[in-house]
Coordinates of C-alpha atoms and ligand atoms in Angstrom, one line a residue:
M1 CA 82.3 60.7 100.1
T2 CA 84.2 62.9 97.9
A3 CA 82.2 65.8 95.5
P4 CA 81.8 65.0 91.7
T5 CA 83.7 67.4 90.0
T6 CA 82.5 69.8 88.0
A7 CA 84.9 70.5 85.7
A8 CA 85.7 73.4 83.4
P9 CA 83.9 73.1 80.0
A10 CA 86.5 71.9 77.4
R11 CA 84.9 74.3 74.9
G12 CA 84.8 77.8 74.8
R13 CA 80.8 77.6 75.2
T14 CA 77.1 76.8 77.3
H15 CA 78.7 73.6 79.0
P16 CA 75.6 71.3 78.7
G17 CA 74.9 68.6 80.9
W18 CA 78.7 66.7 81.5
W19 CA 76.2 63.5 80.0
Q20 CA 75.1 65.0 76.9
E21 CA 78.7 64.6 75.1
A22 CA 80.4 63.0 78.0
V23 CA 83.1 60.0 76.4
I24 CA 82.6 56.7 78.4
Y25 CA 85.3 54.0 79.1
Q26 CA 83.7 50.6 80.1
V27 CA 86.3 49.0 82.5
Y28 CA 85.2 45.4 83.1
P29 CA 87.2 44.9 86.2
R30 CA 88.2 41.3 85.9
S31 CA 90.2 41.7 83.2
F32 CA 91.3 45.7 83.4
A33 CA 94.4 45.4 85.7
D34 CA 95.2 43.2 88.2
A35 CA 97.5 44.9 91.5
D36 CA 97.7 42.2 94.0
G37 CA 99.0 39.1 91.4
D38 CA 95.8 36.9 92.1
G39 CA 95.0 36.9 87.8
C40 CA 92.3 38.5 88.4
G41 CA 91.6 42.2 88.5
D42 CA 90.9 44.8 91.3
L43 CA 89.8 48.1 92.3
A44 CA 93.4 49.0 93.2
G45 CA 94.4 47.6 89.4
I46 CA 92.1 50.1 88.2
R47 CA 93.0 53.2 90.8
S48 CA 96.9 52.2 89.4
R49 CA 96.4 53.1 86.3
L50 CA 93.4 56.3 86.0
G51 CA 95.7 58.2 85.1
Y52 CA 95.9 56.4 81.9
L53 CA 92.4 57.3 81.5
R54 CA 93.4 60.1 82.2
D55 CA 95.9 60.9 79.4
L56 CA 93.9 59.3 77.2
G57 CA 90.8 61.8 77.3
V58 CA 87.9 60.3 78.6
D59 CA 85.9 61.9 80.8
A60 CA 84.5 58.8 82.7
L61 CA 84.6 55.5 83.8
W62 CA 81.5 52.7 83.6
I63 CA 82.6 50.0 86.1
S64 CA 81.0 46.9 85.4
P65 CA 79.6 44.8 88.7
F66 CA 82.4 44.7 91.5
Y67 CA 80.1 43.8 94.0
T68 CA 80.1 40.5 96.4
S69 CA 78.8 37.4 93.5
P70 CA 79.6 33.8 93.5
Q71 CA 80.8 35.3 89.9
A72 CA 77.7 32.9 87.8
D73 CA 77.8 35.4 85.4
G74 CA 80.5 37.4 85.9
G75 CA 79.7 39.5 88.8
Y76 CA 76.1 40.2 86.7
D77 CA 75.0 37.9 89.7
V78 CA 74.8 40.1 93.0
A79 CA 75.0 38.8 96.6
D80 CA 75.4 41.6 98.1
Y81 CA 74.8 45.2 96.7
R82 CA 76.3 47.6 99.1
A83 CA 79.6 45.1 99.4
V84 CA 82.6 44.9 97.2
D85 CA 83.3 41.1 95.9
P86 CA 87.0 40.2 97.8
V87 CA 88.2 39.8 94.9
Y88 CA 88.2 43.0 93.8
G89 CA 88.7 44.8 96.7
S90 CA 86.4 46.4 99.6
V91 CA 84.0 49.3 100.1
A92 CA 87.3 51.7 101.2
D93 CA 89.0 50.9 97.8
A94 CA 85.8 52.0 96.1
D95 CA 85.8 54.9 97.8
G96 CA 89.1 55.7 97.3
L97 CA 89.1 54.5 93.6
I98 CA 86.0 57.3 93.6
A99 CA 88.2 59.9 94.9
D100 CA 91.6 59.9 92.9
A101 CA 89.1 59.7 90.1
H102 CA 87.2 62.7 90.6
A103 CA 90.9 64.7 92.0
L104 CA 91.8 63.6 88.5
G105 CA 89.2 65.6 86.7
L106 CA 87.6 61.6 85.8
R107 CA 83.6 61.0 87.1
V108 CA 82.8 57.3 87.5
V109 CA 79.4 55.4 86.6
V110 CA 78.3 52.0 88.3
D111 CA 76.8 49.1 87.7
V112 CA 73.4 48.3 89.1
V113 CA 71.5 45.1 88.4
P114 CA 67.8 45.4 89.2
N115 CA 66.7 42.4 87.3
H116 CA 67.6 40.0 89.1
C117 CA 70.4 38.9 91.7
S118 CA 72.4 36.1 93.0
D119 CA 70.8 32.8 94.3
Q120 CA 73.5 33.6 97.0
H121 CA 71.4 37.0 98.0
P122 CA 69.7 36.1 101.3
W123 CA 66.5 37.1 100.6
F124 CA 66.5 34.2 98.0
H125 CA 67.6 31.1 100.2
Q126 CA 65.1 33.2 102.8
A127 CA 62.7 32.8 100.3
L128 CA 63.6 29.0 99.6
R129 CA 64.1 27.9 103.3
E130 CA 60.6 29.0 104.6
G131 CA 58.9 27.4 101.2
P132 CA 55.8 28.1 99.5
G133 CA 53.7 31.0 101.0
S134 CA 56.9 32.6 102.7
P135 CA 56.2 36.5 101.8
L136 CA 59.7 36.3 100.8
R137 CA 58.7 34.4 97.2
E138 CA 56.6 37.8 97.0
R139 CA 59.8 39.4 95.5
F140 CA 60.5 36.6 93.2
H141 CA 58.8 35.2 90.5
F142 CA 58.0 31.8 92.0
R143 CA 54.8 29.4 90.9
P144 CA 53.5 26.4 90.3
G145 CA 55.0 23.3 87.6
R146 CA 52.2 22.5 84.7
G147 CA 50.6 19.5 85.0
A148 CA 49.2 17.2 87.4
D149 CA 52.5 16.9 88.9
G150 CA 53.7 19.7 88.2
T151 CA 56.7 18.7 86.5
A152 CA 56.2 21.1 83.4
P153 CA 57.8 24.4 83.5
P154 CA 55.2 27.4 84.3
N155 CA 55.2 28.7 80.6
D156 CA 57.1 28.5 77.9
W157 CA 60.0 31.1 78.5
I158 CA 63.7 30.5 77.1
S159 CA 66.6 31.8 79.0
L160 CA 68.4 33.8 77.3
F161 CA 71.8 31.8 77.8
G162 CA 70.3 29.0 76.9
G163 CA 67.6 26.2 78.2
P164 CA 63.4 27.3 80.1
A165 CA 64.0 29.9 81.7
W166 CA 62.8 27.9 85.0
T167 CA 64.1 25.9 87.7
R168 CA 62.0 23.6 90.1
T169 CA 62.9 24.4 93.8
T170 CA 63.2 21.4 96.1
D171 CA 60.7 22.1 99.6
P172 CA 62.2 22.3 102.7
D173 CA 60.6 18.8 103.5
G174 CA 62.4 17.5 100.2
T175 CA 60.0 17.3 98.3
P176 CA 59.8 18.6 94.7
G177 CA 58.3 22.4 95.2
E178 CA 57.5 25.5 93.1
W179 CA 59.5 26.6 90.0
Y180 CA 61.3 30.2 89.9
L181 CA 61.8 32.9 87.1
H182 CA 65.1 33.2 85.8
L183 CA 65.7 35.2 82.7
F184 CA 69.5 35.1 82.7
A185 CA 71.6 31.9 84.5
P186 CA 69.6 29.8 87.2
Q187 CA 71.8 31.1 89.8
Q188 CA 70.6 34.9 88.4
P189 CA 66.8 34.7 90.0
D190 CA 64.2 37.4 88.2
L191 CA 62.9 39.8 91.2
N192 CA 59.7 41.2 91.0
W193 CA 59.3 44.6 90.4
D194 CA 55.6 44.8 91.5
S195 CA 56.8 44.3 95.3
P196 CA 57.1 47.4 97.5
A197 CA 60.4 45.8 99.3
V198 CA 62.2 45.7 96.1
Q199 CA 61.8 48.8 95.0
D200 CA 62.6 50.3 98.1
E201 CA 66.0 48.6 98.4
F202 CA 66.8 49.8 94.8
R203 CA 66.0 53.1 95.6
S204 CA 68.3 52.0 98.9
I205 CA 71.1 51.3 97.1
L206 CA 71.5 53.6 94.7
R207 CA 71.8 56.1 97.7
F208 CA 74.3 53.7 99.3
W209 CA 76.8 54.5 95.8
L210 CA 75.7 57.8 95.7
D211 CA 76.5 58.6 99.3
L212 CA 79.6 57.3 98.4
G213 CA 80.0 59.6 95.4
V214 CA 79.6 57.7 92.3
D215 CA 78.4 60.0 89.1
G216 CA 75.4 57.9 87.9
F217 CA 74.5 53.8 87.1
R218 CA 74.7 51.9 84.1
V219 CA 71.3 49.7 84.3
D220 CA 71.1 46.4 83.2
V221 CA 68.6 44.7 81.2
A222 CA 66.6 47.4 82.2
H223 CA 64.0 46.6 80.4
G224 CA 63.8 43.5 81.6
L225 CA 62.1 44.5 85.3
V226 CA 58.5 44.5 84.6
K227 CA 56.8 41.5 83.1
A228 CA 53.4 40.9 81.4
P229 CA 51.0 40.4 83.8
G230 CA 49.6 36.8 84.1
L231 CA 53.3 35.9 82.3
P232 CA 51.9 34.5 79.1
D233 CA 53.9 32.3 76.9
L234 CA 55.3 32.7 73.8
G235 CA 53.3 30.6 71.9
H236 CA 57.3 29.1 70.7
R237 CA 59.7 28.3 71.9
E238 CA 62.9 30.6 70.4
Q239 CA 65.9 31.5 72.9
L240 CA 66.3 35.3 72.2
A241 CA 70.5 36.7 71.5
L242 CA 71.6 39.3 74.1
L243 CA 71.2 42.9 72.4
A244 CA 67.6 40.9 70.6
E245 CA 65.5 43.8 69.5
K246 CA 62.7 41.6 69.7
R247 CA 59.3 43.2 72.1
V248 CA 58.5 39.9 73.7
P249 CA 56.4 39.5 76.6
Y250 CA 59.0 40.1 79.0
F251 CA 61.6 42.8 78.1
D252 CA 60.1 46.9 77.6
Q253 CA 57.3 46.9 79.0
D254 CA 55.8 50.0 79.8
G255 CA 55.8 49.5 83.4
V256 CA 59.4 49.6 83.7
H257 CA 59.0 53.8 82.7
E258 CA 57.1 54.4 86.3
I259 CA 60.1 52.8 88.1
Y260 CA 62.9 55.6 85.9
R261 CA 60.3 58.1 87.3
S262 CA 60.9 57.4 90.8
W263 CA 65.3 57.0 90.2
R264 CA 64.9 59.7 89.0
T265 CA 63.7 61.5 91.8
V266 CA 66.4 60.1 93.5
L267 CA 69.5 61.0 91.3
E268 CA 68.1 64.3 91.6
E269 CA 68.6 65.0 94.9
Y270 CA 72.0 64.9 94.6
P271 CA 74.1 68.1 93.3
G272 CA 76.4 67.4 90.5
Q273 CA 74.4 66.1 87.7
R274 CA 74.5 61.9 88.5
I275 CA 73.1 60.3 86.2
A276 CA 71.7 57.0 85.0
V277 CA 71.9 55.0 81.3
A278 CA 69.6 52.2 80.0
E279 CA 70.7 48.6 78.5
A280 CA 67.9 48.4 77.7
W281 CA 67.0 45.9 73.9
T282 CA 64.1 47.0 71.5
D283 CA 62.4 47.2 69.0
T284 CA 63.3 50.3 67.5
L285 CA 65.0 53.2 68.1
D286 CA 61.7 55.2 69.6
R287 CA 61.1 52.6 72.3
T288 CA 64.5 53.4 73.5
A289 CA 63.8 57.1 73.1
R290 CA 60.7 56.6 76.0
Y291 CA 64.2 55.8 78.7
V292 CA 65.1 59.1 77.9
R293 CA 62.2 60.9 78.3
P294 CA 62.3 63.8 80.5
G295 CA 62.4 63.1 84.1
E296 CA 63.2 59.5 83.3
L297 CA 66.9 58.2 82.8
H298 CA 69.5 60.4 81.0
Q299 CA 71.2 58.4 78.2
A300 CA 70.4 54.8 76.7
F301 CA 73.1 52.4 74.8
N302 CA 72.9 52.8 71.3
F303 CA 72.7 49.2 70.0
K304 CA 71.2 49.6 66.4
F305 CA 74.4 51.5 65.5
L306 CA 77.2 48.7 67.3
N307 CA 74.6 46.4 65.3
A308 CA 75.6 48.3 61.9
S309 CA 77.5 46.6 59.3
W310 CA 80.6 48.3 58.5
D311 CA 78.8 50.3 54.7
A312 CA 78.0 53.9 54.2
D313 CA 74.3 54.2 53.5
Q314 CA 72.8 51.4 56.6
L315 CA 75.5 54.0 58.8
R316 CA 74.2 57.1 57.6
E317 CA 70.3 56.1 57.7
L318 CA 71.0 54.7 61.2
V319 CA 72.7 57.5 62.7
A320 CA 69.7 59.7 61.4
L321 CA 67.1 57.7 63.1
S322 CA 68.9 58.0 66.0
L323 CA 69.0 61.0 66.2
D324 CA 65.8 61.7 65.1
A325 CA 64.7 59.6 67.6
M326 CA 66.8 61.1 70.8
R327 CA 65.5 64.6 69.4
A328 CA 62.0 63.7 69.8
V329 CA 62.7 63.3 73.6
D330 CA 65.1 66.2 73.8
A331 CA 67.7 63.7 74.7
P332 CA 71.7 62.8 73.7
T333 CA 72.1 60.2 71.4
T334 CA 75.0 57.9 72.4
W335 CA 76.9 55.8 70.4
T336 CA 79.0 52.7 71.1
L337 CA 81.1 49.7 69.2
S338 CA 82.0 47.0 71.4
N339 CA 81.6 46.3 74.8
H340 CA 81.7 43.1 77.4
D341 CA 78.5 41.0 75.8
V342 CA 79.7 41.3 71.7
V343 CA 82.7 40.5 69.1
R344 CA 85.1 43.5 69.4
H345 CA 84.7 45.7 66.3
A346 CA 87.9 44.7 65.0
T347 CA 87.0 41.3 64.6
R348 CA 83.5 41.7 63.2
Y349 CA 84.7 44.3 61.1
A350 CA 87.4 42.2 59.2
D351 CA 85.7 40.1 56.6
G352 CA 88.1 37.0 57.4
D353 CA 91.2 40.2 57.1
P354 CA 92.5 41.1 60.3
A355 CA 94.7 44.0 58.8
R356 CA 90.9 45.1 57.3
G357 CA 89.1 44.7 60.4
V358 CA 92.2 47.2 62.1
R359 CA 91.4 49.5 59.3
R360 CA 87.5 49.9 59.7
A361 CA 88.0 49.9 63.5
R362 CA 90.2 53.3 62.8
A363 CA 87.7 54.8 61.0
A364 CA 84.6 53.7 62.9
A365 CA 86.3 55.2 66.0
L366 CA 86.6 58.3 63.8
L367 CA 83.5 58.4 63.1
M368 CA 81.7 57.7 66.6
L369 CA 83.6 60.6 68.4
A370 CA 82.8 63.4 65.9
L371 CA 79.2 61.6 66.0
P372 CA 76.6 64.9 68.5
G373 CA 76.4 63.4 71.7
S374 CA 77.6 60.5 73.9
A375 CA 80.4 57.8 73.1
Y376 CA 80.8 54.4 74.9
L377 CA 84.7 52.9 74.3
Y378 CA 85.3 49.2 75.3
Q379 CA 88.4 49.1 77.2
G380 CA 90.8 47.9 74.8
E381 CA 89.5 49.6 71.5
E382 CA 92.0 52.2 72.0
L383 CA 94.6 49.6 71.3
G384 CA 92.8 47.8 68.5
L385 CA 92.5 44.5 70.3
P386 CA 91.0 42.0 68.1
E387 CA 88.8 39.0 69.8
V388 CA 90.2 36.3 71.1
T389 CA 88.6 32.9 69.1
D390 CA 90.7 30.7 70.1
L391 CA 90.0 30.2 73.3
P392 CA 90.4 26.5 74.5
D393 CA 87.3 25.1 76.1
E394 CA 88.6 24.7 79.5
V395 CA 88.8 28.2 80.0
R396 CA 85.8 29.4 79.0
Q397 CA 83.5 30.9 82.1
D398 CA 80.5 32.3 80.0
P399 CA 77.5 30.7 81.6
S400 CA 75.6 30.9 78.2
F401 CA 78.8 28.5 77.2
L402 CA 78.7 26.0 80.4
R403 CA 74.8 25.1 79.9
P404 CA 75.1 21.9 77.8
D405 CA 71.7 23.5 76.2
G406 CA 73.3 27.0 75.8
G407 CA 73.9 29.8 73.4
N408 CA 77.3 30.4 71.2
G409 CA 79.0 31.3 74.8
L410 CA 81.2 33.7 72.5
R411 CA 81.5 36.5 75.4
D412 CA 84.6 35.8 77.0
G413 CA 86.6 36.3 73.4
C414 CA 86.3 40.2 74.1
R415 CA 87.3 39.8 78.3
V416 CA 90.6 38.6 77.6
P417 CA 92.9 41.2 80.1
L418 CA 94.3 44.1 78.4
P419 CA 98.5 44.1 78.0
W420 CA 100.0 47.0 79.5
S421 CA 103.1 46.2 78.8
G422 CA 106.5 44.1 78.4
T423 CA 106.7 40.6 76.5
E424 CA 106.2 38.1 78.7
A425 CA 102.4 37.6 79.9
P426 CA 100.6 38.8 81.3
Y427 CA 102.0 41.5 79.7
G428 CA 101.8 43.7 82.6
F429 CA 97.9 43.5 83.6
G430 CA 99.7 41.4 86.9
P431 CA 102.1 42.7 89.1
V432 CA 104.7 39.9 88.0
P433 CA 106.8 38.5 84.4
G434 CA 105.1 35.1 83.6
G435 CA 102.5 35.5 87.0
P436 CA 98.6 34.7 86.3
A437 CA 95.3 35.8 84.4
W438 CA 92.0 34.3 84.3
L439 CA 91.8 34.1 80.4
P440 CA 95.2 33.3 78.4
Q441 CA 96.5 36.3 76.0
P442 CA 97.5 35.5 72.8
A443 CA 101.7 36.0 72.2
A444 CA 101.1 38.7 69.8
W445 CA 99.6 41.0 72.2
A446 CA 102.7 41.9 73.5
A447 CA 102.8 44.2 70.4
L448 CA 99.3 45.5 71.5
S449 CA 100.1 46.6 74.5
V450 CA 100.1 50.2 75.7
E451 CA 103.8 50.4 76.1
A452 CA 104.2 49.2 72.5
Q453 CA 102.1 51.8 71.2
A454 CA 102.3 54.8 73.2
G455 CA 104.7 57.5 70.8
D456 CA 103.9 55.9 68.0
P457 CA 101.8 57.9 65.7
R458 CA 101.2 55.3 63.3
S459 CA 99.6 53.1 66.3
V460 CA 95.1 52.3 67.1
L461 CA 96.3 53.9 70.9
E462 CA 98.3 57.4 69.9
L463 CA 94.8 57.9 67.1
Y464 CA 92.8 57.3 69.9
R465 CA 94.4 60.0 72.1
S466 CA 94.7 62.6 69.0
A467 CA 91.0 62.2 68.0
L468 CA 89.7 62.7 71.6
S469 CA 91.9 65.3 72.3
V470 CA 90.8 67.0 69.1
R471 CA 87.2 66.7 70.5
R472 CA 87.7 68.2 73.9
S473 CA 89.1 71.1 71.9
H474 CA 87.3 71.2 69.3
P475 CA 83.8 73.7 69.1
A476 CA 81.8 72.0 66.3
L477 CA 82.7 68.1 68.2
G478 CA 80.5 66.7 71.4
A479 CA 76.8 68.0 72.4
G480 CA 74.3 67.7 69.7
R481 CA 71.2 67.3 67.8
A482 CA 72.1 66.6 64.9
V483 CA 74.3 67.1 61.5
E484 CA 74.4 68.0 58.2
W485 CA 74.6 65.6 55.8
L486 CA 76.9 65.8 52.6
D487 CA 77.0 64.1 49.2
L488 CA 80.2 63.0 48.4
G489 CA 79.2 59.9 46.3
P490 CA 78.5 56.2 46.8
G491 CA 80.7 54.4 49.2
V492 CA 81.0 58.2 51.4
L493 CA 79.1 58.9 54.5
A494 CA 79.9 62.5 54.7
F495 CA 78.3 65.7 57.6
R496 CA 79.1 68.6 59.0
R497 CA 79.1 70.2 62.2
D498 CA 78.5 73.5 62.8
S499 CA 79.0 75.8 65.5
A500 CA 79.6 79.4 66.4
E501 CA 83.2 78.9 66.6
G502 CA 83.8 77.0 63.6
A503 CA 82.7 73.7 61.6
L504 CA 84.0 70.2 60.8
I505 CA 83.5 67.9 58.4
C506 CA 83.9 64.2 58.9
T507 CA 84.1 62.0 55.5
V508 CA 84.0 58.2 55.9
N509 CA 84.7 56.1 53.4
T510 CA 83.5 52.3 54.0
S511 CA 84.0 51.0 50.1
G512 CA 87.1 48.9 50.0
R513 CA 88.7 51.2 47.9
P514 CA 90.1 54.8 47.4
V515 CA 87.2 57.2 46.5
P516 CA 88.5 60.6 44.8
V517 CA 86.5 63.8 46.3
D518 CA 85.7 67.0 45.5
G519 CA 87.9 68.7 47.6
S520 CA 86.1 72.1 47.2
A521 CA 84.3 72.7 50.1
L522 CA 86.5 70.0 52.9
G523 CA 89.2 72.5 54.1
V524 CA 91.9 71.9 56.0
L525 CA 92.6 68.1 57.1
L526 CA 93.1 67.7 60.9
L527 CA 93.2 63.9 61.7
C528 CA 92.9 60.9 59.6
S529 CA 92.6 56.9 61.0
A530 CA 94.4 56.1 57.2
E531 CA 97.3 57.8 55.8
P532 CA 96.4 61.8 54.5
P533 CA 94.4 61.5 51.8
S534 CA 96.2 62.5 48.4
A535 CA 95.4 65.6 46.2
V536 CA 94.2 64.2 42.4
A537 CA 94.7 66.4 39.9
A538 CA 91.3 68.5 39.0
G539 CA 88.1 66.7 37.0
A540 CA 89.2 63.2 38.6
A541 CA 86.8 64.4 41.5
G542 CA 84.3 66.0 39.4
G543 CA 84.8 69.5 39.3
G544 CA 88.0 71.5 41.0
A545 CA 90.7 70.1 42.9
G546 CA 90.6 66.9 44.9
F547 CA 91.5 64.2 47.0
L548 CA 91.5 60.5 47.3
L549 CA 90.3 59.3 50.8
P550 CA 91.8 55.8 51.1
A551 CA 90.0 53.0 50.9
D552 CA 88.8 52.2 55.0
S553 CA 89.1 55.4 56.5
T554 CA 87.4 58.1 58.4
A555 CA 89.0 62.1 57.8
W556 CA 88.0 64.8 60.2
W557 CA 88.2 68.8 58.1
Q558 CA 88.2 72.1 59.9
A559 CA 85.7 73.0 57.1
P560 CA 86.0 76.4 55.5
Ligands
NOJ601 C1 73.8 42.1 80.6 C2 74.6 42.3 80.8 O1 76.0 43.4 80.2 C3 75.7 41.0 80.6 O2 76.9 40.7 80.4 C4 75.1 39.9 81.5 O3 75.2 38.5 81.2 C5 73.2 40.3 81.5 N1 72.9 41.4 80.9 C6 73.1 39.7 82.4 O4 73.2 40.9 84.0

């Protein structure tokens, strides 16, 4: 085990808990870097690129699951929570990765998947083998079917990947048996969190990785662990989308909070500010805030911000609601634009025009990084990668796509391996030009590789590097609980952040046209996501001399 770093405060003021302002970079291990050339990313690949992340200027990595798994859902179907899947390496590789990251001043957050395991987990095997009445069945949700012969599922819940959320088992004697619950794929049986064995096992799993030195956990489906007593029918057969914001009997039940209070106790046993971040889809931000009350988890993802349109009024409303909700429980707000489950934001914001998508993605990044709190980046957004929308059906692996009654199964398009260098696929993702990659990369990605963008001041990569560097050194950026809103007219979102050592103003023009604004209060331009705003003559922007904010751009100003 290596001790987590206690990095020196980047700014000249009291350093809050690191998570209060950290920029955390999500690594999707399958698609980040492939050291052994089998076409699939691995821990050795991540280890070899830690210098890149340090130079980018992030504080921590969150690594999606790399545990032993049949990969029915990209590793979110875990068969052994204390082992690394051979495709990714070994526990020794994880240990080495954590040590190397700490030596570079980077923290490491790993995924924990407590709502369900894999149908290849030894508990589930044993539960099936032993048949009805087995104590192992208490660790899952096994129920008899409905109807005279039990052929109908126990209730009307629909899996998030399509089809019934129940699958019927076959008893050891070969006859049709009970059904088991799986909110996701049939290969992901839900665990029963009323079982003390399940509760003990997960506290032990947390300790296993904490002992190895991880700095925290991203809690998968944190809102799903507890189901309403009696597993009541929904009364309709609507399939929820991932990140759906609805209250249903299997999500956001009050009982989940007891679990997180117990996990917080485990985290507090360790030195060095170990944290947990909830992936909790809730119907309101106030419900999200309940996961980060004192004594519970440290952060929760802000999916409302991720789902917002590129519109100044909507963004302002969501930012204000987010800050208010988290301030009420004295927790930091988080901001994120993309992850491995959603269409990349350069494409979401494009409205059919890829160049517009990149312009807005650049502007959104500067908005996110200027807001108070912690930001999560998804690998490849710093390269401006678009969604890959033309993957052939035969290469797709999203379980939702593969189910005949599944949803749109669109998640492979944001998981295409990263382009690092060179002009031939896999563009440095693997060690050999012309070598394999588990999903094909578009030919256009040669121009988007790290190598192609590094040193080009107009590139998305250099914009991220500059923004993260300013964020690290500017006293008004990073942790905080509030902003001061400024009114610069329609289509412009503007706010000011103050500190004892200096203030920063952020202006975001979400309109598709340049907007003249009064420049008297803005100060000196620090950074802009587009060409620097040009000066406009006195009068054009109201009173005194002003600036023309470029269409779909964000600028940071050193406030007077
Ligand atoms: C949320 C994860 O982000 C997603 O990738 C996964 O499919 C589901 N949880 C189920 O674990």
